[in-house]
Tab-separated table of C-alpha atoms and ligand atoms in Angstrom:
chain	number	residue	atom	x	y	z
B	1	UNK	CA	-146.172	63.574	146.033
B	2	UNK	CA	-149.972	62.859	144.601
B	3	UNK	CA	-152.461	65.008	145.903
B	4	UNK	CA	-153.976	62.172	147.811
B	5	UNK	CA	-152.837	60.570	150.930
B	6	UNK	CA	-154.274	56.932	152.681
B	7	UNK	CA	-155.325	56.810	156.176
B	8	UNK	CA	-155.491	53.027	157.099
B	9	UNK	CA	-157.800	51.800	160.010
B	10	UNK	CA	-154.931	52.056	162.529
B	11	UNK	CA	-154.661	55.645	161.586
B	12	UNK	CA	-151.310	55.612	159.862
B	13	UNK	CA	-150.256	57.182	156.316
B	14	UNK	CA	-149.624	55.760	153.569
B	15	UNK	CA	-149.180	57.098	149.734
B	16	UNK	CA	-150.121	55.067	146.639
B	17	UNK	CA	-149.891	51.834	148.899
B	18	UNK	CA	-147.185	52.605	150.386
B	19	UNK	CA	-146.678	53.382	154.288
B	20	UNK	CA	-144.771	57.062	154.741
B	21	UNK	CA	-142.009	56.186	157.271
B	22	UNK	CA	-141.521	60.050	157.331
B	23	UNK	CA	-143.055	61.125	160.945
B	24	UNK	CA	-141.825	64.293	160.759
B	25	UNK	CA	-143.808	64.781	157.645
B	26	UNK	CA	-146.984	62.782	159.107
B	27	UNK	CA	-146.960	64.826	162.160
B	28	UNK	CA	-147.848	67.715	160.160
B	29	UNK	CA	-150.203	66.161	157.832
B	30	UNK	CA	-152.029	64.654	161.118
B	31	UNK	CA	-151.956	68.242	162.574
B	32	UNK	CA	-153.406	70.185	159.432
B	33	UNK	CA	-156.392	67.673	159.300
B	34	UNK	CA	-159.876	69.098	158.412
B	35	UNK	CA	-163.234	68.593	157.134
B	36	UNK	CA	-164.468	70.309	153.906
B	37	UNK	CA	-167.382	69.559	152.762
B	38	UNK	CA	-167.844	66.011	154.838
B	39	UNK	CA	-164.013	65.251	153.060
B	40	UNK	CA	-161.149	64.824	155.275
B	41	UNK	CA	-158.371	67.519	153.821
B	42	UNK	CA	-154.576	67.593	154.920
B	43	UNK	CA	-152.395	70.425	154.173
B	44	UNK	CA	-149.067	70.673	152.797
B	45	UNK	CA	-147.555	74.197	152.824
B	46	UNK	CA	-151.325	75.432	152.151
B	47	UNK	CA	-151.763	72.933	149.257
B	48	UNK	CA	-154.589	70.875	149.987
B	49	UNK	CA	-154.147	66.807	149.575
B	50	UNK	CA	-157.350	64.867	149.715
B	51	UNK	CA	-157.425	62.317	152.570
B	52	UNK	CA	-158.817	59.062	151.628
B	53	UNK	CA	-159.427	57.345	155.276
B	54	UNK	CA	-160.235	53.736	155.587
B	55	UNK	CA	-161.901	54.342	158.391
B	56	UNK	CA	-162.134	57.778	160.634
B	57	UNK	CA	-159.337	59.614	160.474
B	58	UNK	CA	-158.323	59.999	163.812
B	59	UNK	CA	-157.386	56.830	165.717
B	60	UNK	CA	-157.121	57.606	169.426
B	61	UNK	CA	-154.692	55.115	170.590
B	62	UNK	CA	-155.165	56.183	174.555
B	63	UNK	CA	-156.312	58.225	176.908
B	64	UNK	CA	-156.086	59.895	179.867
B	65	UNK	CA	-158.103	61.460	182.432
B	66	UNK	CA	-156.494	65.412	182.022
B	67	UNK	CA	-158.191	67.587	184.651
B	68	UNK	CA	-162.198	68.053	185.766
B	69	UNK	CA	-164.506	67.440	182.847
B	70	UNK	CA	-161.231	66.873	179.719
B	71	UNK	CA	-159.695	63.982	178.276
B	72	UNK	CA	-156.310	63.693	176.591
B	73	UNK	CA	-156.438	61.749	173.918
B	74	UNK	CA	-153.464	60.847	171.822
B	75	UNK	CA	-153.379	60.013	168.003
B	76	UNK	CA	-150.814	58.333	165.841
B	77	UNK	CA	-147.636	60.733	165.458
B	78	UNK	CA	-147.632	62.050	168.354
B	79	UNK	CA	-150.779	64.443	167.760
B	80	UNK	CA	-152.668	65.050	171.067
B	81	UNK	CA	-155.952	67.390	171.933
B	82	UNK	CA	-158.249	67.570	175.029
B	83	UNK	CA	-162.044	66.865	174.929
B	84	UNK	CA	-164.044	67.818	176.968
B	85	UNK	CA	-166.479	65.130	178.352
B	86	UNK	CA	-170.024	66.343	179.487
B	87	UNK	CA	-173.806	65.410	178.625
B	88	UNK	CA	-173.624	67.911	175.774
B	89	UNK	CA	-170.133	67.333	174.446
B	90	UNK	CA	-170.352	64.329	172.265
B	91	UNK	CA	-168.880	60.500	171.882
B	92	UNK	CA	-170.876	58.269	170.027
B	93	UNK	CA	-171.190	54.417	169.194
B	94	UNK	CA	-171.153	52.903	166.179
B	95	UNK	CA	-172.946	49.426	164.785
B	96	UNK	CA	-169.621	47.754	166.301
B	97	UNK	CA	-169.850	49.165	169.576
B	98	UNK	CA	-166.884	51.668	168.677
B	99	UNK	CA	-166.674	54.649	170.604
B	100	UNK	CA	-166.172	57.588	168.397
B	101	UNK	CA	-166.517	61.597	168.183
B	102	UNK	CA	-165.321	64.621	166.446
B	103	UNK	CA	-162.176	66.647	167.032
B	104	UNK	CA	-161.885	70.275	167.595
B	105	UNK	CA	-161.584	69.937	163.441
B	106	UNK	CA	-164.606	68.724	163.181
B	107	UNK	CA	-162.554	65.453	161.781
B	108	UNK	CA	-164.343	62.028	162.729
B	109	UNK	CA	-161.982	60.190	165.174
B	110	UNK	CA	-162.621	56.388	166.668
B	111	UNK	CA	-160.854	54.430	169.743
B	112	UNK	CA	-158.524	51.692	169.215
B	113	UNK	CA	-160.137	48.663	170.962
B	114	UNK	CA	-157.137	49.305	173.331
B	115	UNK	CA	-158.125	52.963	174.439
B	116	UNK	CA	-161.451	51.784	174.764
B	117	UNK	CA	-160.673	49.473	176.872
B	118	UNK	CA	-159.139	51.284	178.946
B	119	UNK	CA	-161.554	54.365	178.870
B	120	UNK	CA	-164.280	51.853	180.110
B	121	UNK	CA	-162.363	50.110	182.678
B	122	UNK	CA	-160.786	52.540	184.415
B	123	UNK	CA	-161.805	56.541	183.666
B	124	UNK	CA	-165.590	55.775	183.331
B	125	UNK	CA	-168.265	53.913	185.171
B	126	UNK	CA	-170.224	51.773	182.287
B	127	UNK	CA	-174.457	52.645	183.088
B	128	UNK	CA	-175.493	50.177	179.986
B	129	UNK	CA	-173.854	50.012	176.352
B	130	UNK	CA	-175.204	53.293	175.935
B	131	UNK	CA	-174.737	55.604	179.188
B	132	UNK	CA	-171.708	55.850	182.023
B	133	UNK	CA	-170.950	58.003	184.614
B	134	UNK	CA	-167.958	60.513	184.093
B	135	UNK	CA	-167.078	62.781	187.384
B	136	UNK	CA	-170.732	61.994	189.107
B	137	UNK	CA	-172.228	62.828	185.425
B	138	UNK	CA	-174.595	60.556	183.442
B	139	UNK	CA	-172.871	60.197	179.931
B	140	UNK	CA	-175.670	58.768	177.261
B	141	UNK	CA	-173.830	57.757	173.869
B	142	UNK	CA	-175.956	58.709	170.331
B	143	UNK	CA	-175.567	56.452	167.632
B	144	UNK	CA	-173.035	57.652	164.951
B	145	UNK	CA	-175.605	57.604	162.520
B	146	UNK	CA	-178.565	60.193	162.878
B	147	UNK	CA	-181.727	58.296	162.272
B	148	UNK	CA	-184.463	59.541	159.409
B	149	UNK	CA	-187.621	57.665	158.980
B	150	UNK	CA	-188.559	59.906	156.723
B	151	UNK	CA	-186.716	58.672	154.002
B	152	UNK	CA	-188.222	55.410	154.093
B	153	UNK	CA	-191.533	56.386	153.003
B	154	UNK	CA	-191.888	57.007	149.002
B	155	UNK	CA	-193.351	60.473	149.674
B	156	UNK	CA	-190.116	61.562	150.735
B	157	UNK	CA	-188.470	60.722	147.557
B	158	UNK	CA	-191.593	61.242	145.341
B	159	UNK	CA	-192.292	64.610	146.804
B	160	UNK	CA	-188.260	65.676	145.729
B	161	UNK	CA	-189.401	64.758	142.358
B	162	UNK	CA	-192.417	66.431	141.778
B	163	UNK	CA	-190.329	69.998	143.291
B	164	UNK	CA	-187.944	69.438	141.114
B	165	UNK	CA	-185.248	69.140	143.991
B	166	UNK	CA	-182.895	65.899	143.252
B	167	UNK	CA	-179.501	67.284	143.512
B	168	UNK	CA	-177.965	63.702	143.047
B	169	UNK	CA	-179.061	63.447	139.687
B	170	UNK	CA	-176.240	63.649	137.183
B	171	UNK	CA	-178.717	63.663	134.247
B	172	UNK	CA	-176.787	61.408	132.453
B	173	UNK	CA	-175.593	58.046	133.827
B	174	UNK	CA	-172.537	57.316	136.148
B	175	UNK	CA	-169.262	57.840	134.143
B	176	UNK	CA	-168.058	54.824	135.933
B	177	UNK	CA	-170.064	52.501	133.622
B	178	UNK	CA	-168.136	54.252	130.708
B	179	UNK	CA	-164.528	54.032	132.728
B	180	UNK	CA	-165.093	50.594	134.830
B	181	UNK	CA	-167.681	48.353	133.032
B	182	UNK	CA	-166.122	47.583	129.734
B	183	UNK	CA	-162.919	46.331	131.110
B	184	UNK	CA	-164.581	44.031	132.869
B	185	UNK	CA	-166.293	41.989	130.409
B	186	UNK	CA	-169.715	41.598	131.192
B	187	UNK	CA	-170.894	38.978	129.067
B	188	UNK	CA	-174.957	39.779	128.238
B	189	UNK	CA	-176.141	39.998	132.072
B	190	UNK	CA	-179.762	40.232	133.546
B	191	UNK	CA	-178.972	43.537	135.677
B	192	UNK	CA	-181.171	45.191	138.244
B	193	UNK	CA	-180.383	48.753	138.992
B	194	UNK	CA	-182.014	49.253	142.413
B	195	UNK	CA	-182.828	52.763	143.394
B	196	UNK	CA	-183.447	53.724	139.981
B	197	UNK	CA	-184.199	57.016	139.956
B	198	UNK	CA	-184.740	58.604	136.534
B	199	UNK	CA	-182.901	55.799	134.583
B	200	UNK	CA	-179.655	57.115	133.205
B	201	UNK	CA	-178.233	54.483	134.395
B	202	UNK	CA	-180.349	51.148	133.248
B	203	UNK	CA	-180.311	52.752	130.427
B	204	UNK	CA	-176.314	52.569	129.946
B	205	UNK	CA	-176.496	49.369	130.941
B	206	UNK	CA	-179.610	48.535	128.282
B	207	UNK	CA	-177.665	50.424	125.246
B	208	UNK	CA	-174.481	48.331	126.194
B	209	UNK	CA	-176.415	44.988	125.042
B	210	UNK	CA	-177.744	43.808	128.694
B	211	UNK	CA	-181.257	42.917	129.868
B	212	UNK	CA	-181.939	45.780	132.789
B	213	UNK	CA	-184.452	45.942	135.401
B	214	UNK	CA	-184.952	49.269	136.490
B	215	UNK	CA	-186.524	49.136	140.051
B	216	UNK	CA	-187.631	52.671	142.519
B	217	UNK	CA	-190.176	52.887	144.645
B	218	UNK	CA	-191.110	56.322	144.205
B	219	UNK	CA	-193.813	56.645	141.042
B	220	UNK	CA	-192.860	60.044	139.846
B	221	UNK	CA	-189.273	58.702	139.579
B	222	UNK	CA	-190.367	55.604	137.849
B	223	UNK	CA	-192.710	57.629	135.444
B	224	UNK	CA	-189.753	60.089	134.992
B	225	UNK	CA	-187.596	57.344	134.022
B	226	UNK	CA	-190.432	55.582	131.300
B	227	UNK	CA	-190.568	58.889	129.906
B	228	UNK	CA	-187.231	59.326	129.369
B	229	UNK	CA	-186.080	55.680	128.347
B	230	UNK	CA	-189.595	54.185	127.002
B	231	UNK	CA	-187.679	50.954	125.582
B	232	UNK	CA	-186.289	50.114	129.470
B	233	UNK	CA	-188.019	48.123	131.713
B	234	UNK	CA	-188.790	49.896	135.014
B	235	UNK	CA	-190.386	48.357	137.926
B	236	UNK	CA	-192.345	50.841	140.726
B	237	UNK	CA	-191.176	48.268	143.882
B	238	UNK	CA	-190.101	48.363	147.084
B	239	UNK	CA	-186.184	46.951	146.743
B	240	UNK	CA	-186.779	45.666	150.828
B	241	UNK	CA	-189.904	43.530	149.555
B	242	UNK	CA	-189.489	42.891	145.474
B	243	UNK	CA	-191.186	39.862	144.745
B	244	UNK	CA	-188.324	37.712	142.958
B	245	UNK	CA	-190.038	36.113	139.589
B	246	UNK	CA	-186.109	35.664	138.217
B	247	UNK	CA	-182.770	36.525	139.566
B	248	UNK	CA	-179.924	38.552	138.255
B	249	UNK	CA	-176.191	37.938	136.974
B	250	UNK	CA	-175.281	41.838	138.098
B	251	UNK	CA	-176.832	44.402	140.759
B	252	UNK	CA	-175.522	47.828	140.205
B	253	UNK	CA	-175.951	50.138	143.297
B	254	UNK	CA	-175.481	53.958	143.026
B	255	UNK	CA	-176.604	56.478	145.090
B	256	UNK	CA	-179.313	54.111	147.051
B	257	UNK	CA	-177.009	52.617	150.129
B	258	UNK	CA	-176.487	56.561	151.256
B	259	UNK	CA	-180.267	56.902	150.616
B	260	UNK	CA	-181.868	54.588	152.858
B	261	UNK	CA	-181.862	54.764	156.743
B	262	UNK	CA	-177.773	53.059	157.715
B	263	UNK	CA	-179.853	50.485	160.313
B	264	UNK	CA	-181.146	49.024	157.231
B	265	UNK	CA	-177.790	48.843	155.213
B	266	UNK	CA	-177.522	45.026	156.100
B	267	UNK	CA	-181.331	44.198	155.287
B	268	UNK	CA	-180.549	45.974	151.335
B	269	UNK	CA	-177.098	43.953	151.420
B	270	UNK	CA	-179.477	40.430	151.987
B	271	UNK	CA	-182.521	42.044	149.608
B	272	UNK	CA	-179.225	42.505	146.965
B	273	UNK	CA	-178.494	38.562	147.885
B	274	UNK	CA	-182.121	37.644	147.563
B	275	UNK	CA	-181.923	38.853	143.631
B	276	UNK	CA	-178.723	37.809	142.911
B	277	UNK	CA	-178.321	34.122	141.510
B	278	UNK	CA	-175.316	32.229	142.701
B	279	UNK	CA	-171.799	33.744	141.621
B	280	UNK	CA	-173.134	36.950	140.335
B	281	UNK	CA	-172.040	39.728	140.945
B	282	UNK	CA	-172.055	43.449	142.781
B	283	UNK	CA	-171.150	46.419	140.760
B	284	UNK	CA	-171.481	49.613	142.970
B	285	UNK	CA	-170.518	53.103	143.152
B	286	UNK	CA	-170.417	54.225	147.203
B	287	UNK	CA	-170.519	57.626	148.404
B	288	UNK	CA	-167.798	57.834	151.056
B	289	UNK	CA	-168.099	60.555	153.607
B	290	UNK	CA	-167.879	61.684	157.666
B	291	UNK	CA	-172.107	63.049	156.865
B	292	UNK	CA	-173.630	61.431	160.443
B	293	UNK	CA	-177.059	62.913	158.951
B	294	UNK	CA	-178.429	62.046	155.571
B	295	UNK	CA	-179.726	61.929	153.229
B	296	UNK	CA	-177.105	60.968	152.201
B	297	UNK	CA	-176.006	59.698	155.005
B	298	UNK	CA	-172.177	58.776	155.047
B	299	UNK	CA	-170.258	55.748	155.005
B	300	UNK	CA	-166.658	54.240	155.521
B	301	UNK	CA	-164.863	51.927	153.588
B	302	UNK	CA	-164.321	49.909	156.908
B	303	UNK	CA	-168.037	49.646	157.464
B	304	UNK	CA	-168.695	49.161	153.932
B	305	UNK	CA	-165.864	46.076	153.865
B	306	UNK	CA	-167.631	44.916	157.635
B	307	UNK	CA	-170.764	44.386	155.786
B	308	UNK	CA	-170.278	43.039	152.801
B	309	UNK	CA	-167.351	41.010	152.988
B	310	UNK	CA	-169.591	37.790	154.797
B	311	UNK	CA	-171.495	37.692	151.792
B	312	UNK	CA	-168.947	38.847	148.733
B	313	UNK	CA	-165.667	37.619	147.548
B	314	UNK	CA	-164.151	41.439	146.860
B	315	UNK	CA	-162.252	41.337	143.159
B	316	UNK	CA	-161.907	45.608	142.935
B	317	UNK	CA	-162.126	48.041	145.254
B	318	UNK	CA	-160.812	51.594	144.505
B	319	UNK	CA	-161.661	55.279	144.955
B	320	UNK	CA	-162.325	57.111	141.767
B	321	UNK	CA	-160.367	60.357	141.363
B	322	UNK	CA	-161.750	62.843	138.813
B	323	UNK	CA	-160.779	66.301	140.263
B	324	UNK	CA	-163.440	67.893	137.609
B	325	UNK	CA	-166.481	66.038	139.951
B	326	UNK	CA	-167.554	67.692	142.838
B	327	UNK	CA	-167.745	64.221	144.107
B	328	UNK	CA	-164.360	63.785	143.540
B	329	UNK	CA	-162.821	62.279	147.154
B	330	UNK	CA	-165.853	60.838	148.095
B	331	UNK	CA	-166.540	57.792	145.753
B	332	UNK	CA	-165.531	54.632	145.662
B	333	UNK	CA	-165.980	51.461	143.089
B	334	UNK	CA	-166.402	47.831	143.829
B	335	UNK	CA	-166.680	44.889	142.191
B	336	UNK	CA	-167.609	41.757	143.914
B	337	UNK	CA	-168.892	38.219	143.647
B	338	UNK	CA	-171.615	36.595	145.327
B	339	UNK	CA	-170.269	33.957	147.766
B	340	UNK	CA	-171.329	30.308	147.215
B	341	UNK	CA	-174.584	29.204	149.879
B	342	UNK	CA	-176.152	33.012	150.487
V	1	SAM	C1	-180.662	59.478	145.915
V	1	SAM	S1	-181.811	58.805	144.828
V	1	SAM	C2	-180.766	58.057	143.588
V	1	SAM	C3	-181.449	57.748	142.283
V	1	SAM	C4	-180.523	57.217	141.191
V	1	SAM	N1	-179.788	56.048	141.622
V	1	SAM	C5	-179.585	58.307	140.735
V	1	SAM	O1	-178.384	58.254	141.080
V	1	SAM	O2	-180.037	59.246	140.074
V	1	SAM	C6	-182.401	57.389	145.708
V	1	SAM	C7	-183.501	56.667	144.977
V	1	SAM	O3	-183.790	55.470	145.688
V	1	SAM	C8	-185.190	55.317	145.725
V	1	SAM	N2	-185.492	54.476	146.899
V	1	SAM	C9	-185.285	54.775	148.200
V	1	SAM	N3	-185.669	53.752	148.994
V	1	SAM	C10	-186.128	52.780	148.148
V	1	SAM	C11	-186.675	51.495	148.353
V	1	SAM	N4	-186.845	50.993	149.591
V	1	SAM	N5	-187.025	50.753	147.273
V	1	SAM	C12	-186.863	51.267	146.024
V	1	SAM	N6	-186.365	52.488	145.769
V	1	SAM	C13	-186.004	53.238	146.816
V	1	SAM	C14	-185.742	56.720	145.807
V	1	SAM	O4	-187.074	56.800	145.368
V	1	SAM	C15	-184.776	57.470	144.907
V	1	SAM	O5	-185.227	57.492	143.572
């Protein structure tokens, strides 16, 4: 058994690809499910296997109205907890008008269109997409994701710089470009590294032959990164509002889609498109994670394959596992290729 386990969108198991007809054995995983450190753990005996969820975890595939304030809700295998349903106890919608929550794990779970049908129609009384009215109680919804304005001013970042406090930065660039890139045969590529921080890694990119654009809108970063890599080309921009004077072959995107408010994770997707020539490509490293708050804020593969699959033809998509990274669990690598007319 690997020490990692699949949780597809319906909420079922599966192991390297594989769907674990064992419900015996998934009944226990499903039970043991936790969050550690915004990663979705199941235990085995006390052993811990890393939970790599498609989407959130938990799928609740009904509900019922228990007693007074508490839902039932049921999850695959069996697996059923109450909730209790008042103004301070929280659901939550997401950018697809899911309902979701938290269970008493603290594990992200989301309704099956079916439950939430059914919640809506007959156990609530809808107010507005937002609010309904549970037991004579006004019910408001939050969004999934917290919103932070904040980080969409450069003093935010700039100001992390200058203290000194930019815990993302590996100080060296992605391994992924040492692990992923080569096998996939870049022929010499124009590639813009948005969000570009100090410039490990344009600068992996530049020393493997390509022409690199470096582009942050925070000044100390950009001077940080001019210092450190004087023969790289580093723009001080605004990704959402570049001015395009040529277009790339390859956008490489690490640590920026978790960094910038999730409302405006379809506006960097078309900024991406905007700098991309036709059939090039998107090389990204995503941080994966149940964080509602940020930065940096978290992200599903679901919603990540929701938003870019209009616009990219998908060729790899795969979590990296390095249990020596304290990332490890919560990354994941794409490939992808522009589609023709965006
Ligand atoms: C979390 S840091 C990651 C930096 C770099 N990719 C790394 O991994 O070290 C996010 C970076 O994105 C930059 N950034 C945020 N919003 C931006 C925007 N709208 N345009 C350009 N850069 C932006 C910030 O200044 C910051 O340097």
């Amino acid at each position: 058994m690997s020490k990692f386990v699949q949780i597809s969108p319906e909420g079922e198991f599966y192991s390297n690809g594989n769907k674990i007809d064992d419900t015996d054995f998934c009944s226990s995983l499903i039970k043991s499910l936790r969050l550690e450190k915004n990663v979705c753990m199941a235990y085995l005996k006390g052993d811990p296997i890393t939970v790599e969820s498609k989407s959130h975890p938990l799928v609740v595939q009904s509900v019922e109205h228990s007693n007074n304030q508490s839902l039932l809700l049921r999850y695959n295998y069996g697996f059923t907890e109450e909730f209790e349903l008042t103004s301070s106890s929280k659901l939550f919608i997401d950018d697809w008008m899911r309902l979701c929550g938290r269970s008493k794990n603290d594990v992200p779970f989301v309704f099956s269109s079916h439950a939430q049908a059914f919640f809506l129609t007959k156990i609530v009384e809808p107010l507005s997409a937002d609010a309904f009215m549970f037991k004579g109680e006004e019910i408001e919804l939050d969004e999934w994701y917290k919103s932070e304005p904040s980080v969409e001013k450069e003093s935010f970042w700039s100001n992390r710089y200058k203290e000194s406090h930019t815990p993302w930065d590996l100080s060296t660039h992605h391994p992924s470009i040492d692990w992923v890139v080569p096998r996939l045969k870049l022929s010499k590529s124009k590639v813009l590294v948005a969000g570009s921080g100090k410039g490990h890694d344009a600068a992996k990119f530049k020393s493997l032959g390509h022409e690199v654009t470096g582009v942050d809108f925070s000044l100390d970063a950009v001077n940080e990164a001019k210092r450190l890599y004087p023969d790289v080309h580093f723009e001080c921009e605004d990704i959402f509002t570049r001015n395009l004077d040529s277009k790339f072959d390859v956008v490489f995107e690490h640590t920026l889609f978790c960094a910038i408010s999730p409302a405006k994770r379809g506006q960097l997707i078309k900024s991406w498109l905007r700098q991309l020539r036709d059939d090039a490509c998107l090389i990204g490293v995503f941080n994966v994670s149940s964080k509602q708050d940020g930065p940096p804020f978290g992200l599903t593969e679901w919603e990540l394959e929701q938003l870019l699959s209009p616009y990219f033809i998908i060729n790899f998509w795969g979590r990296l596992r390095d249990k020596e990274s304290p990332r490890s669990g919560k990354e994941l690598f794409i490939q992808a290729q522009k589609r023709k007319g965006f």
